């Protein structure tokens, strides 16, 4: 431990995130857009449906079913007079397979490991995010009806529904990707689909150091904090990597501990032996049966958790989470949407008020200051790179103000002519109080 303290008090090496792997470029998946091609695909798909009982086909082992469909499509294509190249024929067969078994035009994007987000603004405009940058693809749907068919396939598989009476829905794909759908009359230009994907191979803290998302000293501090059961709040804007970091930090939780995770839409991937996963439930068509995050946090306290992880705190459950942290559930973690550590604490106070509490501002700040130990701020910079902006430690109160001290900060130095952000991670030289707590518990980083 002393070696880390010495390093924190010395001049740290400069870390330049700009040295990380350069963002790759490339357009979206190409698909023939001619009316002739689209009409042929639609006609062949309808003929396929007429020849097959797709309900029974779905019960067949997937590779065998796909092979059966491919053979039938090839036979149907022999009868068509539309001239197609060999490449277009193979593409057409694959697209009809995707329409039958998968998610239609979205399937190639879902199979592309470089795609993080898929954003369908309307049938003829589909964007993806790669390496932190948005790009327009050549993927399209025939029309609103075609897009709604794919949406129905997504939400029906998890027992949800979307229609005019319930025009918004959160869903989850089998691989864990999070889907949000909003349709008319709320979406004025037609159905809108937003898909947030997660890496199939979970990242580790070493990967973040290699990507220059944080420095080696910062990684060591975070590992010690988790092992020493420090309560952590991860703050950042949309798409800054809050859930990814929460997943990575959970790897440092000892396997002997019981974890209860609570999410509005389950997306955490906690690869631990003893994890209980809870997910909220929306109200039914009669307006009944809703189960909120606050309900789940309260129930989690009766489940003998060692740690409680709230995927994202966004309402009245903030008070229950803080009270849990203050009553023996040390080492709990959560994320919050905020642009700075101070803003994160302010938002927590606002959320406490949403619980209809009668606590005074003094009492609320006391709850926050005594419950939380560490606030990690994430940001996504103009070059698309996600970085830890700061690690701040809460050290008590001064009057009615919560006292925080920065342990590490990212100092931006310049932006190159190519738009690349150049900077370094700097230790402020302040000795973290959490190191003393860790030493008393005999905790050291590996």
Short mmCIF file of C-alpha atoms in Angstrom, two decimals:
data_model
loop_
_atom_site.label_atom_id
_atom_site.label_comp_id
_atom_site.label_asym_id
_atom_site.label_seq_id
_atom_site.Cartn_x
_atom_site.Cartn_y
_atom_site.Cartn_z
CA UNK A 1 0.00 0.00 0.00
CA UNK A 2 2.82 2.40 0.85
CA UNK A 3 4.17 2.20 -2.70
CA UNK A 4 0.86 3.47 -4.07
CA UNK A 5 0.83 6.32 -1.54
CA UNK A 6 4.32 7.30 -2.59
CA UNK A 7 3.33 7.27 -6.25
CA UNK A 8 0.26 9.41 -5.57
CA UNK A 9 2.40 12.02 -3.83
CA UNK A 10 4.98 12.09 -6.61
CA UNK A 11 4.65 13.59 -10.07
CA UNK A 12 2.62 11.08 -12.07
CA UNK A 13 3.49 10.03 -15.57
CA UNK A 14 1.45 11.62 -18.28
CA UNK A 15 -1.21 9.41 -19.79
CA UNK A 16 -2.25 10.32 -23.29
CA UNK A 17 -5.57 8.76 -24.26
CA UNK A 18 -4.86 9.95 -27.78
CA UNK A 19 -2.40 7.03 -28.10
CA UNK A 20 -5.23 4.53 -27.91
CA UNK A 21 -6.36 2.58 -30.94
CA UNK A 22 -7.61 4.98 -33.57
CA UNK A 23 -11.27 4.85 -34.41
CA UNK A 24 -11.89 2.78 -37.46
CA UNK A 25 -13.99 4.10 -40.26
CA UNK A 26 -16.35 2.46 -42.62
CA UNK A 27 -19.87 2.73 -43.93
CA UNK A 28 -22.90 0.74 -42.91
CA UNK A 29 -23.97 -2.61 -44.26
CA UNK A 30 -24.88 -2.31 -47.94
CA UNK A 31 -28.26 -3.52 -49.17
CA UNK A 32 -29.71 -3.08 -52.69
CA UNK A 33 -32.31 -0.33 -52.49
CA UNK A 34 -34.09 -0.67 -55.85
CA UNK A 35 -37.85 -1.16 -55.85
CA UNK A 36 -37.38 -4.24 -58.05
CA UNK A 37 -35.09 -5.87 -55.50
CA UNK A 38 -37.32 -4.97 -52.53
CA UNK A 39 -40.47 -6.18 -54.29
CA UNK A 40 -38.76 -9.45 -55.22
CA UNK A 41 -37.68 -10.01 -51.62
CA UNK A 42 -41.19 -9.31 -50.35
CA UNK A 43 -42.73 -11.64 -52.95
CA UNK A 44 -40.31 -14.49 -52.16
CA UNK A 45 -40.85 -14.05 -48.43
CA UNK A 46 -44.63 -14.29 -48.88
CA UNK A 47 -44.21 -17.41 -51.02
CA UNK A 48 -42.00 -18.92 -48.35
CA UNK A 49 -44.64 -18.26 -45.68
CA UNK A 50 -47.28 -19.92 -47.85
CA UNK A 51 -45.15 -23.05 -48.20
CA UNK A 52 -44.07 -23.34 -44.55
CA UNK A 53 -45.71 -23.51 -41.14
CA UNK A 54 -43.34 -21.06 -39.49
CA UNK A 55 -44.77 -21.83 -36.06
CA UNK A 56 -43.67 -25.46 -36.32
CA UNK A 57 -40.47 -24.47 -38.08
CA UNK A 58 -39.44 -22.42 -35.06
CA UNK A 59 -39.46 -25.64 -32.99
CA UNK A 60 -36.90 -27.26 -35.28
CA UNK A 61 -33.23 -27.01 -34.39
CA UNK A 62 -32.09 -23.63 -35.76
CA UNK A 63 -29.35 -24.80 -38.20
CA UNK A 64 -31.68 -27.41 -39.72
CA UNK A 65 -34.53 -24.92 -40.02
CA UNK A 66 -32.29 -22.35 -41.68
CA UNK A 67 -30.99 -24.93 -44.15
CA UNK A 68 -34.55 -25.94 -45.00
CA UNK A 69 -35.51 -22.32 -45.61
CA UNK A 70 -32.41 -21.68 -47.75
CA UNK A 71 -33.22 -24.64 -49.97
CA UNK A 72 -36.82 -23.52 -50.48
CA UNK A 73 -35.75 -19.95 -51.28
CA UNK A 74 -33.30 -21.25 -53.89
CA UNK A 75 -36.09 -23.25 -55.52
CA UNK A 76 -38.37 -20.21 -55.54
CA UNK A 77 -35.63 -18.07 -57.06
CA UNK A 78 -35.24 -20.48 -59.97
CA UNK A 79 -38.76 -19.54 -61.05
CA UNK A 80 -38.17 -15.78 -60.96
CA UNK A 81 -37.30 -13.89 -64.10
CA UNK A 82 -35.63 -11.00 -62.29
CA UNK A 83 -31.93 -10.85 -63.26
CA UNK A 84 -29.65 -11.06 -60.20
CA UNK A 85 -25.92 -11.42 -59.80
CA UNK A 86 -24.51 -14.25 -57.70
CA UNK A 87 -23.68 -11.74 -54.94
CA UNK A 88 -27.22 -10.32 -54.96
CA UNK A 89 -28.71 -13.84 -54.87
CA UNK A 90 -26.69 -14.73 -51.75
CA UNK A 91 -27.58 -11.42 -50.17
CA UNK A 92 -31.26 -11.94 -50.94
CA UNK A 93 -31.25 -15.43 -49.40
CA UNK A 94 -29.55 -14.07 -46.26
CA UNK A 95 -32.04 -11.19 -45.94
CA UNK A 96 -35.04 -13.50 -46.26
CA UNK A 97 -33.48 -15.75 -43.60
CA UNK A 98 -33.16 -12.70 -41.33
CA UNK A 99 -36.79 -11.78 -42.00
CA UNK A 100 -37.84 -15.32 -41.06
CA UNK A 101 -35.66 -16.04 -38.03
CA UNK A 102 -34.13 -12.76 -36.92
CA UNK A 103 -34.79 -9.04 -36.88
CA UNK A 104 -34.84 -8.32 -40.59
CA UNK A 105 -32.64 -5.43 -41.78
CA UNK A 106 -31.31 -4.98 -38.22
CA UNK A 107 -29.75 -8.45 -38.16
CA UNK A 108 -26.43 -7.56 -39.90
CA UNK A 109 -25.97 -4.62 -37.54
CA UNK A 110 -26.68 -6.80 -34.51
CA UNK A 111 -24.03 -9.25 -35.73
CA UNK A 112 -21.42 -6.51 -36.25
CA UNK A 113 -19.13 -6.42 -33.17
CA UNK A 114 -17.99 -2.86 -33.93
CA UNK A 115 -21.52 -1.42 -33.53
CA UNK A 116 -22.38 -0.05 -30.08
CA UNK A 117 -25.72 1.69 -30.74
CA UNK A 118 -28.34 1.21 -33.47
CA UNK A 119 -30.68 4.17 -34.00
CA UNK A 120 -33.67 3.81 -36.34
CA UNK A 121 -35.08 7.31 -36.86
CA UNK A 122 -37.56 6.16 -39.51
CA UNK A 123 -37.66 3.32 -42.08
CA UNK A 124 -35.27 5.04 -44.48
CA UNK A 125 -32.78 6.41 -41.93
CA UNK A 126 -30.73 4.10 -39.69
CA UNK A 127 -27.66 5.34 -37.80
CA UNK A 128 -25.09 3.36 -35.83
CA UNK A 129 -22.44 4.38 -33.35
CA UNK A 130 -18.96 2.97 -33.91
CA UNK A 131 -15.99 3.94 -31.75
CA UNK A 132 -17.92 6.85 -30.24
CA UNK A 133 -18.98 8.35 -33.59
CA UNK A 134 -22.41 8.30 -35.28
CA UNK A 135 -22.63 7.28 -38.94
CA UNK A 136 -25.51 6.84 -41.36
CA UNK A 137 -25.88 3.31 -42.75
CA UNK A 138 -27.42 2.08 -45.98
CA UNK A 139 -29.81 -0.16 -44.07
CA UNK A 140 -33.49 0.57 -44.69
CA UNK A 141 -36.94 -0.90 -44.11
CA UNK A 142 -39.61 -1.03 -46.80
CA UNK A 143 -42.00 1.20 -44.88
CA UNK A 144 -43.48 1.87 -41.42
CA UNK A 145 -45.40 -1.42 -41.54
CA UNK A 146 -42.20 -3.39 -42.12
CA UNK A 147 -40.49 -1.62 -39.21
CA UNK A 148 -43.51 -2.25 -36.96
CA UNK A 149 -43.34 -5.98 -37.80
CA UNK A 150 -39.74 -6.12 -36.54
CA UNK A 151 -40.67 -4.07 -33.46
CA UNK A 152 -43.51 -6.49 -32.69
CA UNK A 153 -41.09 -9.42 -33.00
CA UNK A 154 -38.74 -7.78 -30.48
CA UNK A 155 -41.31 -6.88 -27.82
CA UNK A 156 -43.52 -9.97 -28.17
CA UNK A 157 -40.65 -12.28 -27.32
CA UNK A 158 -40.44 -10.82 -23.83
CA UNK A 159 -44.17 -10.49 -23.25
CA UNK A 160 -44.40 -6.74 -23.85
CA UNK A 161 -46.71 -4.88 -26.20
CA UNK A 162 -46.58 -1.62 -28.12
CA UNK A 163 -49.58 0.08 -29.77
CA UNK A 164 -51.38 3.40 -29.74
CA UNK A 165 -52.61 2.86 -26.20
CA UNK A 166 -49.08 1.95 -25.04
CA UNK A 167 -46.76 3.76 -27.48
CA UNK A 168 -43.51 3.48 -25.48
CA UNK A 169 -41.74 0.33 -24.36
CA UNK A 170 -38.37 -0.84 -23.06
CA UNK A 171 -37.36 -4.32 -24.12
CA UNK A 172 -34.32 -6.56 -24.05
CA UNK A 173 -32.86 -8.79 -26.76
CA UNK A 174 -31.67 -12.32 -25.88
CA UNK A 175 -28.04 -11.14 -25.94
CA UNK A 176 -28.81 -8.48 -23.30
CA UNK A 177 -29.00 -5.50 -25.66
CA UNK A 178 -31.39 -2.82 -24.43
CA UNK A 179 -34.16 -1.66 -26.78
CA UNK A 180 -36.36 1.42 -26.52
CA UNK A 181 -39.31 1.85 -28.87
CA UNK A 182 -41.58 4.83 -29.32
CA UNK A 183 -44.29 4.96 -32.01
CA UNK A 184 -46.99 7.37 -33.26
CA UNK A 185 -48.82 9.36 -32.06
CA UNK A 186 -45.88 10.26 -29.77
CA UNK A 187 -43.27 9.85 -32.53
CA UNK A 188 -44.39 12.23 -35.26
CA UNK A 189 -42.29 10.83 -38.13
CA UNK A 190 -43.04 7.16 -37.57
CA UNK A 191 -41.71 4.39 -35.29
CA UNK A 192 -38.35 5.03 -33.63
CA UNK A 193 -36.07 2.27 -32.30
CA UNK A 194 -32.95 2.78 -30.16
CA UNK A 195 -30.76 -0.23 -29.34
CA UNK A 196 -27.89 -0.09 -26.86
CA UNK A 197 -25.55 -3.04 -27.26
CA UNK A 198 -22.98 -4.48 -24.88
CA UNK A 199 -19.72 -6.23 -25.52
CA UNK A 200 -20.01 -10.01 -25.76
CA UNK A 201 -16.61 -10.36 -24.13
CA UNK A 202 -16.75 -8.38 -20.87
CA UNK A 203 -14.10 -5.71 -20.48
CA UNK A 204 -11.72 -5.72 -17.54
CA UNK A 205 -10.00 -2.87 -15.73
CA UNK A 206 -6.78 -3.69 -17.62
CA UNK A 207 -8.63 -2.99 -20.87
CA UNK A 208 -9.61 0.49 -19.67
CA UNK A 209 -5.99 1.21 -18.80
CA UNK A 210 -4.90 -0.04 -22.22
CA UNK A 211 -7.57 2.11 -23.92
CA UNK A 212 -6.31 5.09 -21.84
CA UNK A 213 -9.77 5.51 -20.30
CA UNK A 214 -8.01 5.83 -16.95
CA UNK A 215 -4.49 5.49 -15.53
CA UNK A 216 -2.97 2.49 -13.75
CA UNK A 217 -3.01 4.39 -10.41
CA UNK A 218 -6.69 5.23 -10.86
CA UNK A 219 -7.45 1.58 -11.59
CA UNK A 220 -5.61 0.53 -8.43
CA UNK A 221 -7.51 3.02 -6.29
CA UNK A 222 -10.85 1.78 -7.67
CA UNK A 223 -9.91 -1.86 -7.02
CA UNK A 224 -9.00 -1.04 -3.43
CA UNK A 225 -12.22 0.97 -2.98
CA UNK A 226 -14.43 -1.94 -4.06
CA UNK A 227 -12.55 -4.52 -1.98
CA UNK A 228 -12.66 -2.20 1.06
CA UNK A 229 -16.47 -1.91 0.69
CA UNK A 230 -16.51 1.77 -0.20
CA UNK A 231 -19.88 3.10 -1.41
CA UNK A 232 -19.49 4.35 -4.98
CA UNK A 233 -21.61 6.55 -7.26
CA UNK A 234 -20.73 6.57 -10.98
CA UNK A 235 -21.81 9.79 -12.70
CA UNK A 236 -21.89 10.74 -16.37
CA UNK A 237 -23.97 11.64 -19.38
CA UNK A 238 -25.72 9.28 -21.78
CA UNK A 239 -23.35 6.84 -23.48
CA UNK A 240 -20.31 7.66 -21.35
CA UNK A 241 -19.82 4.07 -20.16
CA UNK A 242 -21.39 4.12 -16.69
CA UNK A 243 -22.86 0.62 -16.91
CA UNK A 244 -19.65 -0.74 -18.45
CA UNK A 245 -17.58 0.64 -15.56
CA UNK A 246 -20.08 -0.68 -13.00
CA UNK A 247 -19.75 -4.16 -14.54
CA UNK A 248 -15.96 -3.93 -14.41
CA UNK A 249 -15.85 -2.76 -10.79
CA UNK A 250 -18.14 -5.60 -9.74
CA UNK A 251 -15.37 -8.04 -10.69
CA UNK A 252 -13.50 -6.95 -7.55
CA UNK A 253 -16.35 -8.00 -5.23
CA UNK A 254 -15.37 -11.19 -3.34
CA UNK A 255 -17.22 -14.28 -4.53
CA UNK A 256 -18.32 -14.99 -0.95
CA UNK A 257 -20.64 -11.95 -0.91
CA UNK A 258 -24.33 -11.92 -1.83
CA UNK A 259 -25.22 -9.22 -4.36
CA UNK A 260 -28.70 -7.96 -5.20
CA UNK A 261 -28.91 -5.92 -8.42
CA UNK A 262 -31.87 -3.68 -9.20
CA UNK A 263 -32.56 -2.25 -12.65
CA UNK A 264 -35.28 -0.58 -14.64
CA UNK A 265 -34.19 -2.57 -17.71
CA UNK A 266 -31.71 -5.35 -16.91
CA UNK A 267 -28.37 -4.72 -18.60
CA UNK A 268 -25.79 -5.37 -15.89
CA UNK A 269 -23.56 -8.38 -16.48
CA UNK A 270 -22.30 -9.32 -13.04
CA UNK A 271 -20.17 -12.40 -13.49
CA UNK A 272 -20.29 -13.47 -9.86
CA UNK A 273 -21.49 -16.68 -8.24
CA UNK A 274 -24.04 -15.20 -5.82
CA UNK A 275 -26.10 -12.58 -7.67
CA UNK A 276 -29.87 -11.98 -7.38
CA UNK A 277 -31.13 -9.91 -10.33
CA UNK A 278 -34.31 -7.84 -9.96
CA UNK A 279 -36.05 -5.85 -12.69
CA UNK A 280 -38.94 -3.40 -12.55
CA UNK A 281 -42.30 -4.14 -14.14
CA UNK A 282 -44.48 -1.59 -15.96
CA UNK A 283 -48.18 -1.31 -15.31
CA UNK A 284 -50.52 -3.50 -17.32
CA UNK A 285 -53.21 -2.34 -19.72
CA UNK A 286 -55.55 -1.72 -16.77
CA UNK A 287 -52.94 0.56 -15.19
CA UNK A 288 -52.14 -1.92 -12.43
CA UNK A 289 -49.30 -4.19 -11.40
CA UNK A 290 -46.44 -1.70 -11.66
CA UNK A 291 -43.32 -2.53 -9.60
CA UNK A 292 -40.88 0.38 -9.28
CA UNK A 293 -37.20 0.51 -8.42
CA UNK A 294 -38.14 1.87 -5.03
CA UNK A 295 -40.31 -1.20 -4.39
CA UNK A 296 -37.41 -3.44 -5.35
CA UNK A 297 -34.85 -1.59 -3.20
CA UNK A 298 -37.13 -1.93 -0.19
CA UNK A 299 -37.65 -5.61 -0.92
CA UNK A 300 -33.91 -6.15 -1.41
CA UNK A 301 -33.28 -5.10 2.18
CA UNK A 302 -35.24 -8.19 3.28
CA UNK A 303 -33.10 -10.50 1.11
CA UNK A 304 -29.97 -10.41 3.26
CA UNK A 305 -27.72 -8.68 0.69
CA UNK A 306 -24.08 -7.90 1.37
CA UNK A 307 -24.17 -5.30 -1.36
CA UNK A 308 -26.95 -3.64 -3.33
CA UNK A 309 -26.26 -2.45 -6.86
CA UNK A 310 -28.81 -0.10 -8.42
CA UNK A 311 -28.22 0.04 -12.17
CA UNK A 312 -29.28 3.68 -12.35
CA UNK A 313 -30.83 5.75 -9.60
CA UNK A 314 -33.46 8.06 -11.06
CA UNK A 315 -36.23 8.65 -8.53
CA UNK A 316 -37.47 8.19 -4.97
CA UNK A 317 -35.40 4.99 -4.58
CA UNK A 318 -32.41 7.29 -4.00
CA UNK A 319 -33.47 7.77 -0.37
CA UNK A 320 -33.89 4.04 0.24
CA UNK A 321 -30.53 3.34 -1.42
CA UNK A 322 -28.73 5.88 0.76
CA UNK A 323 -30.41 4.53 3.88
CA UNK A 324 -29.29 1.02 2.90
CA UNK A 325 -25.71 2.29 2.53
CA UNK A 326 -25.99 3.88 5.96
CA UNK A 327 -27.31 0.73 7.63
CA UNK A 328 -24.68 -1.90 6.98
CA UNK A 329 -24.81 -2.51 3.22
CA UNK A 330 -21.38 -1.05 2.60
CA UNK A 331 -19.76 -1.47 -0.78
CA UNK A 332 -22.99 -0.73 -2.63
CA UNK A 333 -22.85 1.01 -6.01
CA UNK A 334 -25.07 2.87 -8.45
CA UNK A 335 -24.96 5.16 -11.47
CA UNK A 336 -26.58 8.53 -12.09
CA UNK A 337 -27.00 10.89 -15.04
CA UNK A 338 -25.06 14.06 -14.19
CA UNK A 339 -22.42 16.29 -15.76
CA UNK A 340 -20.16 16.71 -12.72
CA UNK A 341 -19.66 15.21 -9.23
CA UNK A 342 -21.29 18.24 -7.62
CA UNK A 343 -24.21 18.02 -10.04
CA UNK A 344 -24.56 14.32 -9.15
CA UNK A 345 -24.99 15.15 -5.45
CA UNK A 346 -27.47 17.89 -6.31
CA UNK A 347 -29.51 15.46 -8.41
CA UNK A 348 -29.50 12.95 -5.54
CA UNK A 349 -31.04 15.63 -3.34
CA UNK A 350 -33.73 16.28 -5.93
CA UNK A 351 -34.49 12.55 -6.15
CA UNK A 352 -34.79 12.31 -2.39
CA UNK A 353 -37.51 14.96 -2.59
CA UNK A 354 -39.30 12.76 -5.17
CA UNK A 355 -39.80 10.20 -2.39
CA UNK A 356 -42.22 12.62 -0.71
CA UNK A 357 -39.94 12.84 2.30
CA UNK A 358 -40.16 15.61 4.85
CA UNK A 359 -36.39 15.71 5.36
CA UNK A 360 -34.81 19.14 5.55
CA UNK A 361 -31.95 20.11 3.24
CA UNK A 362 -29.55 19.69 6.16
CA UNK A 363 -30.82 16.17 6.84
CA UNK A 364 -30.66 15.22 3.14
CA UNK A 365 -27.07 16.39 2.85
CA UNK A 366 -26.26 14.47 6.01
CA UNK A 367 -27.71 11.31 4.45
CA UNK A 368 -25.67 11.79 1.28
CA UNK A 369 -22.41 12.70 3.02
CA UNK A 370 -22.56 9.78 5.43
CA UNK A 371 -23.63 7.21 2.82
CA UNK A 372 -21.40 7.94 -0.18
CA UNK A 373 -17.61 7.76 -0.22
CA UNK A 374 -16.57 8.06 -3.85
CA UNK A 375 -17.98 9.79 -6.95
CA UNK A 376 -16.52 8.73 -10.32
CA UNK A 377 -17.21 11.14 -13.17
CA UNK A 378 -17.21 9.87 -16.76
CA UNK A 379 -17.29 11.88 -19.96
CA UNK A 380 -17.31 11.41 -23.71
CA UNK A 381 -15.08 13.91 -25.47
CA UNK A 382 -15.40 15.57 -28.88
CA UNK A 383 -13.25 12.86 -30.49
CA UNK A 384 -15.72 10.20 -29.33
CA UNK A 385 -13.36 8.75 -26.68
CA UNK A 386 -14.83 7.93 -23.26
CA UNK A 387 -12.64 8.86 -20.30
CA UNK A 388 -12.75 9.08 -16.52
CA UNK A 389 -12.93 12.82 -15.97
CA UNK A 390 -12.32 12.65 -12.23
CA UNK A 391 -12.38 10.53 -9.10
CA UNK A 392 -13.65 12.52 -6.11
CA UNK A 393 -13.86 11.53 -2.46
CA UNK A 394 -16.57 12.76 -0.10
CA UNK A 395 -14.93 13.77 3.18
CA UNK A 396 -17.83 15.06 5.28
CA UNK A 397 -19.72 18.31 5.56
CA UNK A 398 -18.94 21.91 6.31
CA UNK A 399 -22.10 23.59 7.52
CA UNK A 400 -24.71 22.66 4.93
CA UNK A 401 -22.21 21.92 2.17
CA UNK A 402 -20.96 18.43 1.33
CA UNK A 403 -17.16 18.48 1.16
CA UNK A 404 -15.43 16.72 -1.74
CA UNK A 405 -11.83 16.46 -2.80
CA UNK A 406 -10.57 15.42 -6.22
CA UNK A 407 -8.10 12.55 -6.16
CA UNK A 408 -7.52 12.36 -9.92
CA UNK A 409 -8.53 14.58 -12.83
CA UNK A 410 -8.12 14.46 -16.60
CA UNK A 411 -6.41 17.58 -17.90
CA UNK A 412 -7.17 18.35 -21.53
CA UNK A 413 -4.23 20.02 -23.23
CA UNK A 414 -5.28 20.53 -26.84
CA UNK A 415 -7.33 19.27 -29.78
CA UNK A 416 -5.40 18.32 -32.90
CA UNK A 417 -6.34 19.38 -36.41
CA UNK A 418 -7.85 15.87 -36.81
CA UNK A 419 -10.17 16.49 -33.86
CA UNK A 420 -8.19 14.27 -31.48
CA UNK A 421 -8.24 15.31 -27.82
CA UNK A 422 -4.78 15.32 -26.19
CA UNK A 423 -4.47 15.26 -22.41
CA UNK A 424 -3.20 13.43 -19.36
CA UNK A 425 -4.42 12.00 -16.06
CA UNK A 426 -3.06 13.78 -13.02
CA UNK A 427 -3.06 12.86 -9.34
CA UNK A 428 -3.89 15.89 -7.21
CA UNK A 429 -1.50 14.62 -4.54
CA UNK A 430 -4.25 14.47 -1.91
CA UNK A 431 -4.03 11.34 0.21
CA UNK A 432 -7.28 9.34 -0.17
CA UNK A 433 -8.98 8.62 3.14
CA UNK A 434 -10.16 5.30 1.73
CA UNK A 435 -6.55 4.03 1.78
CA UNK A 436 -6.47 4.31 5.57
CA UNK A 437 -9.76 2.40 5.80
CA UNK A 438 -8.40 -0.24 3.44
CA UNK A 439 -5.22 -0.62 5.48
CA UNK A 440 -7.24 -1.26 8.64
CA UNK A 441 -9.07 -4.03 6.78
CA UNK A 442 -5.85 -5.45 5.37
CA UNK A 443 -6.96 -4.71 1.78
CA UNK A 444 -4.37 -4.36 -0.94
CA UNK A 445 -4.72 -4.19 -4.69
CA UNK A 446 -3.62 -7.26 -6.61
#
